[in-house]
């Protein structure tokens, strides 16, 4: 049958799609199946399948094949044009175009676009916008067919076109490995499927090289590693390709000759990551050896400080690079406040910063002093209010809080901007998770004896009464916290992951808000894993349905398996320097325009616009990973703890980081065995050579 898509109801991560459809001569009906992947409201489809009676959802059409066709009836054409598929045309303009041209509307847009100006409210600018969007839509539709022929998701078509434009078809057929890195969502496996179906030999040099680079990039993005040993790299590539070892070793040598990788001793680096490590080593060496420009006077003993805090103050005043670390309740923020106030009393200039906007805001609240993001300090992020003028070149002391979040890229950029003689104090909890990006900067620097450091260990009385602080220190020491807990820390034991997920949703949306007299916005769900019944994807969907369900008066847009609505809690997952938003910040969707194909949100008190083709840069933030919660604190935290998918993410640092994100209450729901597993397991150390390089440089 031929039918038009009225609305998407549900899209699963495996692309199984449920949609409401309309067809001439039939009442509205529901169609479902993976063959509907990437369809959008307004499209007309030729469907093949059979009717079935679903036990829960009733009668629906089970789709086995789907072909996109141009709408033919006036109603279908108006639905197509008004759906937002063609940028610049909304429902009203669609009605005006169809009223003017009827069944000839699409033909006129395609072959006689100048006639569009016969329609009221269409001038030269709008006409060009519509024609450009029409041509793009046609190209993307053609790419969908090509990708489906390769057995690849048609959802990737728009991204391929965005990256390569008119060259897209050529790249797909002639050089599909170019897609890797250029198109989000296309890694080696997808490009390789296209290449093999295009006739690329299994042992071709380009295939073996692409696989080697993929293993190195995967180690960096998935594990934070800066290098792999040659043996591990070759072994992983052999397993990936099921090819002999010797040709792969030969192509590794070829990559080295082409200077795409760097081989040092027993380590193979991507060229960029090797360059970053070398650069960061040089910059840190410069900072350590520099002669201080800070005019010092003796620091008077402060009776409010513990002796280790006193030592930290003296260290920061006398060392051009130093580290202050310690767990919750040990007074890091108060120590930073004393250090900053002391430098200012000497006439010095101080800059306080942190990797994320939330972390900077929290630092400002705790110290009573202005703070900014590292990106803003470096001039990467625009500062329209110009609140700060202590840029690195002007500051005598720079304090970087939440330094465990610094990855190799940001740390290198930061240190390169600091002038010799300025003091840099890194503040962080070395027992928390490392950065999302590659490297383990804070942990590496703590291995270098030549860099002064103070670890605060004394827990102050006002903090010692907190069950969260007590549980965190137990976990850090490898001991099980007191269960079920109380006074801020609580464990609710449930074995079944599905029941765990339901209970987490109930607590986050009803239980805690009702008992504590707060809004659900004050409760954050954190998850050790993304997949599974109690992962961020499924819990996020359940929470969105409960807190921000679909409505007839609420426009929405599906991007893959995520649907965006006004009021959604969202989070950027990639830095965007042009927009001034950064990975890990949270925002709220304030407007959604199908006609302009844009989503507006407020992030860190600033309004930002994303195009529909940029929504891969956003994720729903109803449930987020523990990694993405770093640098943030929430009044109330609820988290599932289950051994799903082998519990591969359950590690002591992850659990410790999770618990320390809560200010008032943290509630863990799940299996005792999962909690015990997390407490007992130490995480894998990242492959880096920064500590060794820096030790050699400073020792020399």
XYZ file of C-alpha atoms in Angstrom:
700
model
C 0.000 0.000 0.000
C 0.943 3.663 -0.313
C 0.677 5.669 2.907
C 1.890 8.938 4.438
C 3.732 9.215 7.761
C 1.669 11.315 10.164
C 3.773 10.932 13.331
C 6.624 8.859 14.726
C 5.559 7.066 17.899
C 8.680 5.194 18.910
C 12.180 4.588 17.548
C 14.408 1.992 19.164
C 18.213 2.080 19.067
C 18.241 -0.850 16.608
C 16.087 1.383 14.324
C 12.860 -0.529 14.919
C 10.285 2.179 14.241
C 6.605 2.601 15.057
C 4.672 5.276 13.130
C 1.118 6.512 12.715
C 0.144 6.397 9.055
C -2.672 7.541 6.779
C -3.736 6.068 3.442
C -6.590 6.772 1.059
C -9.589 4.556 1.791
C -8.295 3.409 5.194
C -8.714 4.752 8.719
C -5.502 5.953 10.387
C -3.331 3.004 11.372
C -0.023 2.073 12.996
C 2.911 0.562 11.069
C 5.987 -0.972 12.672
C 9.291 -2.544 11.677
C 12.993 -1.915 11.135
C 12.273 -1.314 7.447
C 10.850 2.066 8.538
C 14.263 3.264 9.741
C 14.864 6.983 9.118
C 11.353 7.788 7.855
C 10.103 11.250 8.772
C 6.615 12.756 9.192
C 5.331 13.978 5.843
C 6.986 11.313 3.696
C 4.922 9.064 1.447
C 5.942 5.399 1.483
C 5.182 2.280 -0.503
C 4.887 -0.392 2.185
C 5.028 -4.157 1.923
C 4.030 -6.326 4.863
C 1.095 -7.907 6.640
C -1.474 -7.042 9.245
C -0.925 -8.478 12.706
C -2.684 -8.377 16.047
C -0.233 -7.220 18.716
C -1.012 -8.526 22.216
C -0.554 -5.107 23.791
C -1.041 -2.547 21.021
C -3.775 -4.134 18.918
C -3.981 -4.185 15.125
C -1.027 -2.801 13.173
C 0.820 -3.249 9.873
C 4.077 -5.216 10.212
C 6.387 -3.706 7.560
C 8.882 -5.941 5.773
C 9.898 -3.476 3.033
C 9.597 0.264 2.542
C 10.208 2.493 -0.468
C 10.043 6.301 -0.468
C 7.905 7.798 -3.244
C 6.833 11.306 -4.122
C 3.385 12.161 -2.720
C 0.701 12.358 -5.387
C -2.507 13.571 -3.739
C -3.084 17.166 -2.685
C -3.398 16.183 0.972
C -0.190 14.112 0.889
C 1.708 16.924 -0.865
C 0.543 19.468 1.714
C 1.523 17.116 4.551
C 4.946 16.590 2.941
C 5.664 20.276 2.408
C 4.323 21.330 5.821
C 6.175 18.690 7.812
C 9.473 20.550 8.011
C 11.288 18.220 5.611
C 11.897 21.194 3.301
C 13.544 23.994 5.295
C 11.703 27.283 4.914
C 8.249 25.774 4.360
C 5.893 25.468 7.310
C 2.235 24.398 7.450
C 0.835 27.811 6.386
C 3.184 28.246 3.435
C 2.585 24.625 2.413
C -1.135 25.305 2.309
C -0.558 28.449 0.216
C 1.671 26.571 -2.276
C -0.794 23.702 -2.649
C -3.699 26.138 -2.986
C -1.830 27.803 -5.836
C -0.495 24.760 -7.698
C -2.447 21.726 -6.437
C -1.071 18.368 -7.581
C 1.570 20.161 -9.657
C 3.221 21.710 -6.558
C 6.243 19.409 -6.315
C 6.820 19.424 -10.056
C 6.888 23.222 -10.060
C 9.356 23.375 -7.150
C 11.574 20.900 -8.994
C 11.396 22.172 -12.581
C 9.945 25.704 -12.508
C 11.066 27.152 -9.136
C 10.729 30.750 -10.360
C 6.940 30.280 -10.296
C 7.073 29.949 -6.503
C 7.025 33.750 -6.398
C 3.415 33.577 -7.594
C 2.660 32.514 -4.007
C 2.122 35.301 -1.487
C 4.992 35.717 1.041
C 7.566 34.053 -1.251
C 10.206 36.487 -2.453
C 13.639 35.858 -4.014
C 15.347 34.979 -0.717
C 12.662 32.521 0.399
C 12.499 31.043 -3.102
C 16.254 30.343 -3.139
C 16.046 28.875 0.355
C 13.261 26.493 -0.676
C 15.024 25.405 -3.887
C 18.287 24.757 -2.051
C 16.512 22.722 0.633
C 14.576 20.795 -2.045
C 17.764 19.818 -3.879
C 19.384 18.740 -0.622
C 16.371 16.621 0.299
C 16.486 14.903 -3.106
C 20.208 14.192 -2.727
C 19.754 12.780 0.775
C 16.891 10.569 -0.420
C 19.142 9.177 -3.176
C 21.912 8.539 -0.644
C 19.446 6.626 1.544
C 18.826 4.218 -1.326
C 22.571 3.813 -1.910
C 23.268 3.150 1.771
C 20.450 0.625 2.019
C 21.995 -1.166 -0.947
C 25.181 -1.497 1.093
C 23.239 -2.792 4.106
C 23.906 0.435 6.033
C 21.423 2.517 8.031
C 19.723 5.214 5.920
C 19.843 7.423 9.032
C 23.431 8.221 8.037
C 22.506 9.721 4.668
C 22.014 13.292 5.901
C 25.329 13.180 7.788
C 27.201 11.892 4.726
C 25.709 14.659 2.593
C 26.554 17.252 5.230
C 30.201 16.116 5.178
C 30.744 15.585 1.438
C 27.894 17.324 -0.414
C 27.799 16.579 -4.134
C 30.822 14.297 -3.742
C 28.925 11.912 -1.426
C 28.064 9.203 -3.969
C 31.652 9.165 -5.250
C 33.078 8.778 -1.735
C 30.678 5.960 -0.893
C 31.608 3.976 -3.978
C 35.284 4.842 -4.542
C 36.809 5.590 -1.124
C 34.447 4.669 1.740
C 37.229 4.708 4.349
C 37.206 8.509 4.009
C 33.888 8.390 5.880
C 35.672 7.400 9.111
C 36.153 10.472 11.281
C 34.403 12.707 8.749
C 30.886 11.419 9.456
C 29.680 10.962 13.024
C 28.244 7.512 13.490
C 30.476 5.920 10.864
C 33.386 3.994 12.322
C 35.485 1.313 10.689
C 32.808 -1.406 10.779
C 30.327 0.621 8.705
C 32.890 1.961 6.224
C 34.329 -1.528 5.866
C 30.920 -3.022 5.055
C 30.498 -0.452 2.285
C 34.051 -1.029 1.004
C 33.763 -4.810 0.850
C 30.418 -4.597 -0.966
C 32.043 -2.137 -3.390
C 34.680 -4.736 -4.244
C 37.631 -3.595 -2.104
C 39.832 -6.706 -1.465
C 39.909 -7.984 2.120
C 43.711 -7.664 2.280
C 43.980 -4.297 0.521
C 46.510 -1.890 2.082
C 43.891 0.837 2.536
C 41.682 -1.580 4.496
C 44.491 -2.772 6.767
C 45.655 0.792 7.450
C 42.118 1.964 8.206
C 41.697 -0.901 10.675
C 44.970 -0.075 12.474
C 44.001 3.584 12.809
C 40.528 2.559 13.980
C 41.997 0.458 16.806
C 44.146 3.401 17.951
C 41.248 5.846 17.746
C 38.983 3.413 19.585
C 41.561 3.031 22.363
C 41.630 6.834 22.729
C 37.881 7.476 22.600
C 36.746 4.348 24.407
C 39.493 3.886 26.984
C 41.271 7.237 27.135
C 44.553 5.619 26.027
C 47.205 7.698 24.299
C 48.914 4.642 22.790
C 48.785 0.891 22.328
C 51.725 -1.473 22.351
C 52.607 -2.773 18.851
C 51.686 -6.288 19.951
C 48.279 -5.240 21.306
C 47.566 -3.111 18.229
C 48.420 -5.865 15.771
C 46.562 -8.493 17.811
C 43.410 -6.359 17.996
C 43.583 -5.665 14.249
C 44.044 -9.348 13.456
C 40.950 -10.129 15.546
C 38.970 -7.353 13.859
C 39.819 -8.367 10.280
C 40.503 -12.080 10.698
C 43.603 -11.565 8.554
C 47.195 -12.802 8.865
C 49.537 -10.901 11.151
C 52.416 -10.220 8.749
C 50.533 -8.025 6.213
C 49.127 -6.001 9.116
C 52.642 -5.438 10.531
C 53.743 -4.302 7.069
C 50.938 -1.731 6.919
C 51.841 -0.519 10.410
C 55.327 0.160 9.059
C 53.709 1.961 6.116
C 51.660 4.168 8.467
C 54.865 4.995 10.319
C 56.630 5.898 7.056
C 53.686 8.118 6.121
C 54.003 9.799 9.563
C 50.396 9.007 10.435
C 51.550 7.187 13.564
C 54.572 7.527 15.831
C 56.318 4.473 17.286
C 58.372 4.982 20.441
C 59.918 2.047 22.296
C 56.918 -0.244 22.950
C 54.228 2.309 22.123
C 52.307 3.239 18.954
C 50.680 6.696 19.020
C 48.402 8.492 16.647
C 50.518 11.408 15.450
C 48.264 14.033 17.063
C 48.257 12.418 20.528
C 52.020 11.947 20.474
C 52.453 15.603 19.588
C 50.156 16.627 22.447
C 52.094 14.605 25.019
C 55.410 16.041 23.843
C 53.999 19.584 23.808
C 52.395 19.267 27.253
C 55.656 17.905 28.691
C 57.546 20.912 27.335
C 54.990 23.411 28.653
C 54.843 21.841 32.129
C 58.639 21.769 32.297
C 58.704 25.458 31.424
C 56.165 26.301 34.117
C 57.962 24.300 36.821
C 61.367 25.795 36.068
C 60.157 29.389 35.676
C 61.127 32.034 38.182
C 58.081 33.261 40.087
C 56.752 36.722 39.293
C 54.559 36.722 42.402
C 55.653 39.253 45.009
C 55.640 37.229 48.205
C 55.537 37.962 51.843
C 55.421 35.466 54.699
C 52.003 33.888 55.142
C 50.685 34.317 58.675
C 49.356 31.162 60.253
C 45.576 30.995 60.016
C 44.002 29.287 63.040
C 40.999 28.276 60.899
C 43.238 26.040 58.776
C 44.335 22.494 59.526
C 48.070 21.911 59.266
C 47.802 20.219 55.867
C 45.747 23.158 54.589
C 48.442 25.482 55.917
C 51.021 23.477 53.985
C 48.891 23.761 50.838
C 48.734 27.554 51.124
C 52.506 27.852 51.477
C 53.003 25.434 48.571
C 50.739 27.435 46.226
C 52.476 30.705 47.170
C 55.985 29.381 46.592
C 55.628 26.902 43.691
C 54.912 27.882 40.116
C 53.151 24.538 39.544
C 51.529 22.550 42.342
C 48.654 20.175 43.084
C 46.048 20.203 45.835
C 44.063 16.986 46.144
C 41.802 15.275 48.643
C 38.358 13.739 49.114
C 35.022 15.318 50.062
C 34.787 17.184 53.357
C 38.533 17.829 53.554
C 38.400 21.563 52.894
C 39.768 21.959 49.369
C 37.440 24.858 48.525
C 38.171 26.768 51.739
C 41.896 26.295 51.157
C 41.545 27.679 47.632
C 39.655 30.685 49.007
C 42.451 31.420 51.499
C 45.120 31.049 48.791
C 43.292 33.356 46.389
C 42.558 35.951 49.088
C 46.193 35.912 50.211
C 47.509 36.509 46.689
C 45.040 39.336 46.194
C 46.061 40.913 49.494
C 49.607 40.984 48.122
C 48.402 42.894 45.078
C 48.429 39.828 42.868
C 45.854 38.932 40.235
C 43.972 35.644 40.496
C 41.915 33.622 38.031
C 39.735 30.740 39.203
C 38.481 28.331 36.553
C 37.124 24.824 35.961
C 36.555 22.630 32.890
C 32.739 23.040 32.837
C 30.300 25.860 33.474
C 28.657 24.005 36.366
C 31.999 23.283 38.007
C 33.023 26.938 37.644
C 29.732 28.127 39.110
C 30.101 25.720 42.030
C 33.683 26.900 42.641
C 32.457 30.492 42.712
C 29.689 29.618 45.193
C 32.064 27.727 47.502
C 34.809 30.353 47.523
C 32.735 33.513 47.169
C 35.047 34.583 44.336
C 34.378 34.910 40.587
C 35.225 31.845 38.482
C 34.968 30.946 34.805
C 35.362 27.973 32.503
C 38.810 27.072 31.223
C 37.488 27.643 27.698
C 36.370 31.167 28.534
C 39.673 31.949 30.192
C 41.516 30.788 27.066
C 39.260 32.861 24.826
C 37.810 29.737 23.183
C 34.381 30.534 24.565
C 32.975 34.037 23.874
C 32.346 36.162 26.947
C 29.701 38.709 25.933
C 29.423 40.133 29.436
C 33.193 40.600 29.768
C 33.005 39.848 33.473
C 36.644 38.810 33.717
C 39.834 40.447 32.582
C 42.305 38.154 34.348
C 43.221 36.173 31.236
C 46.248 33.862 31.577
C 48.700 36.495 30.366
C 47.568 38.815 33.189
C 47.143 36.421 36.117
C 49.728 35.847 38.853
C 47.858 32.765 40.108
C 45.623 30.476 38.078
C 43.585 27.883 39.981
C 42.064 25.039 37.950
C 39.420 23.153 39.957
C 38.144 19.662 39.029
C 41.525 19.033 37.417
C 40.773 15.308 37.080
C 38.547 16.348 34.150
C 41.450 17.839 32.159
C 42.181 15.691 29.128
C 45.377 15.842 27.116
C 43.988 18.339 24.590
C 42.629 20.897 27.060
C 45.600 20.597 29.424
C 48.013 21.280 26.566
C 46.072 24.311 25.415
C 45.813 25.610 28.974
C 49.482 25.266 29.862
C 50.558 26.777 26.539
C 48.622 29.943 27.420
C 50.174 30.462 30.871
C 53.177 32.828 30.911
C 56.377 31.753 32.631
C 56.435 32.840 36.261
C 52.696 32.701 36.880
C 51.604 30.204 39.529
C 49.334 27.335 38.497
C 47.473 25.346 41.151
C 45.656 22.202 40.029
C 42.862 21.213 42.419
C 41.032 17.925 42.181
C 40.134 14.593 43.647
C 42.555 12.069 42.186
C 40.248 9.198 43.182
C 37.502 10.352 40.811
C 37.106 9.158 37.240
C 39.644 10.493 34.742
C 38.664 12.790 31.870
C 36.271 11.740 29.124
C 38.939 12.588 26.548
C 42.313 10.826 26.201
C 44.993 11.106 28.847
C 45.116 10.984 32.620
C 46.733 14.328 33.331
C 46.129 14.779 37.072
C 47.014 11.179 37.923
C 50.143 11.391 35.760
C 51.355 14.591 37.426
C 50.881 13.048 40.855
C 53.437 10.408 39.839
C 56.097 13.054 39.188
C 58.001 13.646 42.441
C 59.397 16.967 41.258
C 55.892 18.536 41.234
C 54.867 19.735 44.729
C 51.559 18.405 46.024
C 49.482 18.303 49.194
C 46.758 15.731 49.863
C 44.154 16.898 52.371
C 43.079 13.974 54.556
C 41.482 15.587 57.617
C 37.662 15.394 57.434
C 36.154 18.417 59.152
C 33.479 17.996 61.798
C 30.700 19.619 59.794
C 31.373 17.167 56.948
C 32.004 14.085 59.078
C 28.299 13.910 59.967
C 27.345 13.499 56.297
C 26.450 9.951 55.320
C 27.491 10.799 51.755
C 30.986 11.785 52.904
C 31.299 8.677 55.081
C 30.125 6.385 52.277
C 32.489 8.057 49.795
C 35.520 7.583 52.033
C 34.571 3.951 52.682
C 34.324 3.314 48.943
C 37.632 5.099 48.269
C 39.283 2.810 50.831
C 37.794 -0.284 49.177
C 35.291 -0.939 51.983
C 31.550 -1.450 51.627
C 29.554 1.536 52.904
C 27.098 0.954 55.721
C 23.872 -0.513 54.303
C 21.090 0.286 53.843
C 22.393 3.618 55.128
C 20.562 6.750 56.209
C 20.948 10.479 56.617
C 21.854 11.179 52.983
C 23.005 7.786 51.680
C 20.581 4.918 51.010
C 20.736 1.561 49.254
C 17.529 -0.167 48.156
C 18.095 -3.790 47.178
C 16.260 -5.115 44.091
C 17.600 -7.946 41.917
C 15.624 -7.702 38.669
C 17.055 -4.985 36.318
C 13.593 -4.161 34.916
C 12.219 -3.609 38.417
C 15.325 -1.575 39.261
C 14.618 0.722 36.291
C 10.958 1.164 37.275
C 11.901 1.957 40.867
C 14.532 4.508 39.804
C 11.945 6.294 37.650
C 9.399 6.250 40.464
C 11.899 7.670 42.978
C 13.142 10.376 40.593
C 9.717 11.577 39.461
C 7.480 11.026 42.485
C 9.108 9.510 45.576
C 11.920 11.959 46.297
C 10.095 15.100 45.058
C 7.082 14.292 47.259
C 9.092 13.367 50.366
C 11.585 16.217 50.097
C 9.165 18.846 48.797
C 11.210 19.563 45.666
C 10.705 19.596 41.912
C 11.787 16.566 39.838
C 14.275 18.973 38.244
C 16.246 18.760 41.506
C 16.731 15.005 41.062
C 19.342 13.627 38.662
C 19.517 10.005 37.552
C 23.082 8.770 37.019
C 23.919 5.436 35.377
C 27.116 3.376 35.257
C 26.229 2.201 31.729
C 24.451 3.435 28.614
C 22.914 0.157 27.434
C 20.639 -2.321 29.159
C 17.328 -2.121 30.991
C 18.884 0.184 33.600
C 21.152 2.162 31.251
C 20.980 5.826 30.311
C 19.172 5.182 26.999
C 16.234 3.196 28.403
C 15.953 5.121 31.679
C 16.146 8.423 29.819
C 13.268 7.350 27.570
C 11.170 6.276 30.561
C 11.852 9.517 32.428
C 11.066 11.667 29.391
C 7.745 9.873 28.905
C 6.893 10.534 32.550
C 8.140 14.130 32.839
C 7.671 15.509 29.302
C 5.278 13.296 27.322
C 4.094 14.055 23.777
C 1.171 16.418 23.345
C -1.000 17.590 20.467
C 0.177 21.191 20.992
C 3.846 20.290 21.478
C 6.009 20.017 18.336
C 8.652 17.295 18.390
C 11.475 16.005 16.227
C 13.016 12.544 16.118
C 16.779 12.339 15.562
C 17.648 8.669 15.397
C 16.196 7.022 18.493
C 15.905 10.310 20.405
C 12.916 12.617 20.324
C 13.263 16.291 21.247
C 10.414 18.374 22.710
C 10.148 21.806 24.305
C 10.913 21.412 28.010
C 13.388 18.552 27.574
C 16.469 18.424 29.777
C 19.421 18.074 27.373
C 23.219 18.052 27.415
C 25.806 18.926 24.734
C 28.173 15.966 24.283
C 30.698 17.800 22.105
C 32.430 21.131 22.499
C 31.137 23.751 20.067
C 33.313 26.834 20.269
C 31.170 28.811 17.805
C 28.090 28.317 19.976
C 29.994 28.664 23.255
C 28.723 25.359 24.660
C 30.799 22.512 25.999
C 30.613 18.830 26.723
C 28.861 18.066 30.016
C 26.829 21.264 30.473
C 23.072 20.913 30.871
C 20.317 22.917 29.262
C 16.584 23.025 28.565
C 14.870 23.053 25.156
C 12.906 26.306 24.914
C 11.688 26.236 21.291
C 11.467 23.837 18.347
C 10.722 24.946 14.780
C 9.955 22.227 12.196
C 9.775 24.938 9.530
C 13.273 26.292 10.200
C 14.475 22.833 11.313
C 15.999 24.241 14.496
C 15.960 23.567 18.225
C 16.627 26.367 20.716
C 17.899 25.719 24.213
C 19.233 27.632 27.173
C 22.630 26.426 28.401
C 24.409 28.146 31.272
C 21.975 31.093 31.001
C 22.652 31.675 27.295
C 20.358 30.871 24.365
C 21.787 28.522 21.725
C 20.339 27.267 18.422
C 20.990 23.818 16.950
C 19.897 22.725 13.482
C 18.156 19.382 13.114
C 21.325 18.155 11.377
C 23.354 18.998 14.517
C 21.283 17.063 17.046
C 23.939 14.345 17.244
C 25.754 16.901 19.407
C 22.991 16.728 22.037
C 21.746 13.959 24.299
C 18.768 13.794 26.593
C 19.905 14.512 30.164
C 17.106 12.887 32.150
C 19.547 10.043 32.823
C 23.252 10.589 32.180
C 26.436 8.593 32.594
C 28.557 9.095 35.689
C 31.373 10.270 33.435
C 29.232 13.105 32.094
C 28.277 14.173 35.620
C 31.847 15.102 36.541
C 32.251 18.641 37.748
C 28.575 18.881 38.664
C 26.686 18.512 41.917
C 22.991 17.746 42.271
C 20.767 18.092 45.341
C 19.444 14.540 44.886
C 20.922 11.634 42.932
C 19.281 8.295 42.106
C 21.317 5.565 40.431
C 20.786 1.953 39.321
C 23.522 -0.498 40.283
C 23.131 -3.791 38.403
C 25.382 -6.392 36.796
C 24.084 -5.956 33.245
C 26.361 -6.660 30.274
C 28.866 -8.150 32.713
C 28.969 -4.938 34.745
C 32.027 -3.834 32.780
C 31.690 -0.228 33.964
C 31.333 -1.089 37.648
C 34.565 0.185 39.153
C 35.526 1.815 42.432
C 36.301 5.198 40.892
C 33.000 5.249 39.070
C 31.013 4.451 42.223
C 33.034 6.983 44.240
C 32.433 9.677 41.616
C 28.725 8.820 41.502
C 28.240 9.111 45.267
C 30.146 12.408 45.518
C 27.879 14.085 42.922
C 25.053 14.368 45.499
C 24.698 17.234 47.970
C 21.695 16.133 50.056
C 20.796 12.542 49.201
C 22.111 9.727 46.989
C 19.896 6.655 46.570
C 21.375 3.522 44.980
C 18.885 0.964 43.693
C 19.918 -2.508 42.633
C 21.871 -5.622 43.422
C 24.133 -5.988 46.450
C 26.508 -8.126 44.359
C 26.818 -5.227 41.875
C 27.676 -2.812 44.678
C 30.261 -5.238 46.078
C 31.739 -5.672 42.594
C 32.078 -1.924 42.114
C 33.764 -1.425 45.498
C 36.266 -4.234 44.930
C 37.326 -3.543 41.337
C 40.016 -1.030 40.466
C 39.877 0.547 37.031
C 42.339 -0.116 34.258
C 45.208 2.359 34.107
C 45.307 4.418 30.947
C 48.234 4.096 28.570
C 50.114 7.383 28.776
C 53.768 8.394 28.860
C 53.343 11.902 30.296
C 54.649 10.990 33.769
C 57.728 9.270 32.343
C 58.461 12.127 29.939
C 58.039 14.766 32.625
C 60.154 12.896 35.165
C 62.948 12.609 32.604
C 62.655 16.282 31.620
C 62.650 17.641 35.185
C 65.272 15.182 36.377
C 67.568 16.331 33.617
